[in-house]
Amino acid sequence: MVSSYLKTVIRQIIGNPRRFFAILSIVVLGVSFYSGVRAASPNMRLTVDKYFDEYSSSDIQIISTTGFDDGDIKAISSAKDVDIVMPGYSVDGFMKKGDRTLLISFQSLDLDSLNSRPDTVLNRPALVEGRLPVSNNECVLDSMLKDFYGFKLGDSINILAANDPTIADSLGLLEYRVVGFVNSVQHISIQRGSSNKGEGVLSGFALIPEQNFKMDVYTQVFIKVKNTDSSRFSDSYVKRIDGIEEEIKQIGNRRNPLRYKEIIAEAEKELAKGRKEIKDAEQKLIDGEKELQNGERKLADGEKELAKNRKKYENEINNAEEELNRAKAELEKAKAELEDSESRLEAGKSALEKAKAELDENRSKLTQGEQALAQLNAQIAALSSQLELLPQDSPEAAGLAAQISQLQGIYQQQSKELEDAKKQYEQGAAQISANQKELENSEAQLKKGWEEYRRGESEYRKNLSLFEKSKTEGARELDKAQRELDKSRRELEQAKQEYAYKKPDALAKIEDAKKKLAEGEQELKDLKEPEWYILDLEKNTGFSGYRQDTDRVAAIGLVFPLIFFLVAALVSLTTMTRIVEDERQNIGILKALGFSSFSIAAKYLIYSGAAALLGIGIGIATGPILFSRVIGDAYGIIYTLPTVQTAVDPGSAIIAGAGAFASAVLPTLLVCYKELAAVPATLMRPRAPKHGRRILLERASLIWNRLNFSQKVTCRNLFRYKKRLFMTILGVVGCTALVFTGFGLRDSIRMMVPLQYDEIQKFDFAVYLKNTVSQQQKTQLDGVLTADSNVKNFVSFHQAETDAKANGLSQSAYLVVTGDRGKFREFIALRGRKDKTPINLPDNSVVITEKLGRMLKLKAGDTLTLSVKEKPDITVKVAGLAENYVLHYIYMTDELYRSLYGGPAVTNAVYGQLFDKSEPAEGKLSRALINLDYVANVSYTTTLRDNFFDMVSAMDIVVVVLILSAAALAFIVLFSLTNINIEERRRELATLKVLGFNDVETNMYLYRESIILTLIGIAGGLVLGIFMRLFVVTTAEVDIVMFARQTDWLNYVFSALITLSFSVIVNLFMSISINRIDMVESLKSVE
């Protein structure tokens, strides 16, 4: 029996897979959407809590107008509930990347504590890539600098002292090597904050070793509070932090007077030093003047001395030259005489040699003569011997005697001539010998003369060399003296020029120093006690923005999933009701077989419960993973956070599970017991068809008679099955309303930006001044703005924070006071939201923004109380509520301000309009304004617009998820209702086939009804969507934002087309089931 019963239950599931799947799908979608969207906000908050816990986020940050000394740190540490106190340093500076100059917040990193006692280090960096610094010249950069500007590991960064000369006073090292990229719990928003340098907007942060900072005092203090176990988003946490803030404030009130005295003493010392520096600078000018005069006098003396020495040099040179010239002339004369003597000596030598040659020749001739004479004598002797031999009277003897006589005559003559030649030779030899001696004497004298000449020439050359050397040295000394004199003259001229050039600057600096000294004395006179700014997480731009975003998600998750779930529950209820009603014959059989009512009902309860439980399990498991992750990751566009947690929110899961289970099981139980009240015989018979009735349209014969048969049948069937009609219409109405609400919510968020920054706030930039600004400085600011050709127009006004109170409620707002209403309207449009009618700003009441009025339950004519710091509370009348979408404002005229507070409003802000709104143009203006000491901040609507668009882009993804989920719900709703319609009308459709209807006609028999009901549902859904969108929009708003109320007409078209397209798709898909209906089987009767 039990086995058969279980088989029946199993067959019930297997035999109705579409309905089981429909219930499962609708439960999965409903539960996952409800639990996922409702869990998105808690999971986003849980993600931040875990992230902040992991890296030990501080709970409070304190900033002082004068910094913190060790006494301040010790006093803060003594607070009862303070756990960890971590002082630190920070300074803003510039560095380049490519052609871009970036403004970076350089913050200290305590490496020693981080390595040895990491638990004492607050706001520890979350390493993304690389490593942390280990040496003084290393740093880690904001990971956003890597993503946005292309920094990489190993890069060298240089802090630009040229852009900010004071940076060297704060940092000992200006060049670092990048060793890692990090995220910080202090900077979770991609907007890294503002600065009073450059263009006023930080591009990121860098962490550098603490020992590189050269500051005398700490610039910030981070505090960790004891026993903060609750979520940072909880009211208990906020309340606890508020209490500790009050304690720290009291510590500051005790410390600040002491610090004030120290600062006064230090300032007096600095002023005394400044006075001395001014006196020294003035004395330096006087000394410089004297030095120039001394230099001129020394130069004149030097010129005189040089002229005197030059003249002396020239005289000595001239005298020496004359002496040398005389010596040279004498040498030349002596040389000429020696050369003449040498010539004569050479001539004498030549004559002597010639005489010697002649003498030798004569000697030879004498020798020849003697030989000839000897030969002649020998010949005479020979002839005489012959003659003796001859007879004396012989002719031969006579002839021979004559010949001998002749030869003797010749011999005598030659002998005489030879004697004469010998005498002459001897005389020549004597003469030559005398001449030889004379020549030798002359040559000795000449040699002596040449020796004397050479000695004279050597002396002359020596003297000439000494002269040339002396002349050169003298000239060199003179030239050197001239060069030194020229150098001195140039130096003097240069010194004069430099003095003349620097004197005005020095005088200006002295005057500037005197002015600064006077200002310092005045500042010292006006100096107020130091003030501590205690900043909790709510004042951290990133955290507060993230909190508001989670509040928006929570607000959407509070309304949208509930409506979504109700539609899903309605379809689940309808499906199960239809299943039980269609199973009445089986219920009758089981009851006839003796099964108890509980056993019979359990069959269907198990069916619906199994589908519901399985769907609940899948929905709870997938909802947070799917919807929470998608929604959380959407905000990754504007936040640098870890992956969103996907924890199941128990409350949402229980509510969704219980609702889904109840919507599936309770209808089953109620319908079962309703059917079980009948007897088995009645249950086993088919339910009698409903009687056809005349419908209202039939009474309009003019229309009814023009309808064909199919159209008339369609009209009658629509009103014949009223329950199906209402269920289908309600399902489509709900889905269409959800889709339209999603589109409308997107429009409400997106349209805020153009409405706020194009139509209402029509300024392009805002300049906010420090409270101590003087009238002269305001005039200077007006001059700077007027001189800038890119500034089209500007207006000055007063702005102050105030607490607006009414009807027992309080809200923070900005009080804006203008003295020129006409010009102010060019920058702020005061108008009503609905009719856009301008609102006048009277002198006896104020205009407040619409959201502020709604939060304080105010309307025109009511009164509210304003509490401005250091001012008495005043009560004013509300003249009107102006359209505004971001923040709260209260607008007042200067006349009203004077009458309320007894004095004029001090100008501390300026709105301006630009011709060129490009980034370079805005940057140029920012640099000019930020350099003014009295300018606190400069902001641009382009930046605000971009920031808001970043938020809107994240919300866009959330809204797209909502729209897609609503569209999926619409598909499942239409699928389920159409499937039910086909199942319960199978016999009717089979009859149509028997009657000869083809497939298209049979399909259209149902499609016409489906399309008509869908169109009616779409129309109703659009109407409901208008109110639902308004409800969701007003519910999803956070305190400081009002979403736009209007929506684009295309949303109506898109919502209708989406729902209608799903209806068509479902009909086409279900046509397969209609075509498969067996007309014979479907027409069989249970009898």
XYZ file of C-alpha atoms in Angstrom, residues 986 989-990 993 998-999 1002-1003 1069-1082:
22
model
C -6.845 20.197 -23.528
C -8.477 22.309 -27.901
C -8.936 18.688 -28.986
C -9.090 19.952 -33.895
C -5.719 23.598 -38.282
C -2.672 24.130 -36.053
C -5.977 26.198 -32.856
C -2.955 28.131 -31.586
C 7.219 27.794 -27.454
C 3.912 26.449 -26.146
C 2.545 25.955 -29.670
C 4.569 22.718 -29.697
C 2.445 21.418 -26.808
C -0.783 22.467 -28.505
C 0.190 20.773 -31.762
C 0.980 17.555 -29.869
C -2.497 17.249 -28.307
C -4.072 13.911 -29.315
C -7.710 14.729 -30.183
C -8.878 11.136 -29.541
C -7.213 10.723 -26.135
C -8.197 14.168 -25.038
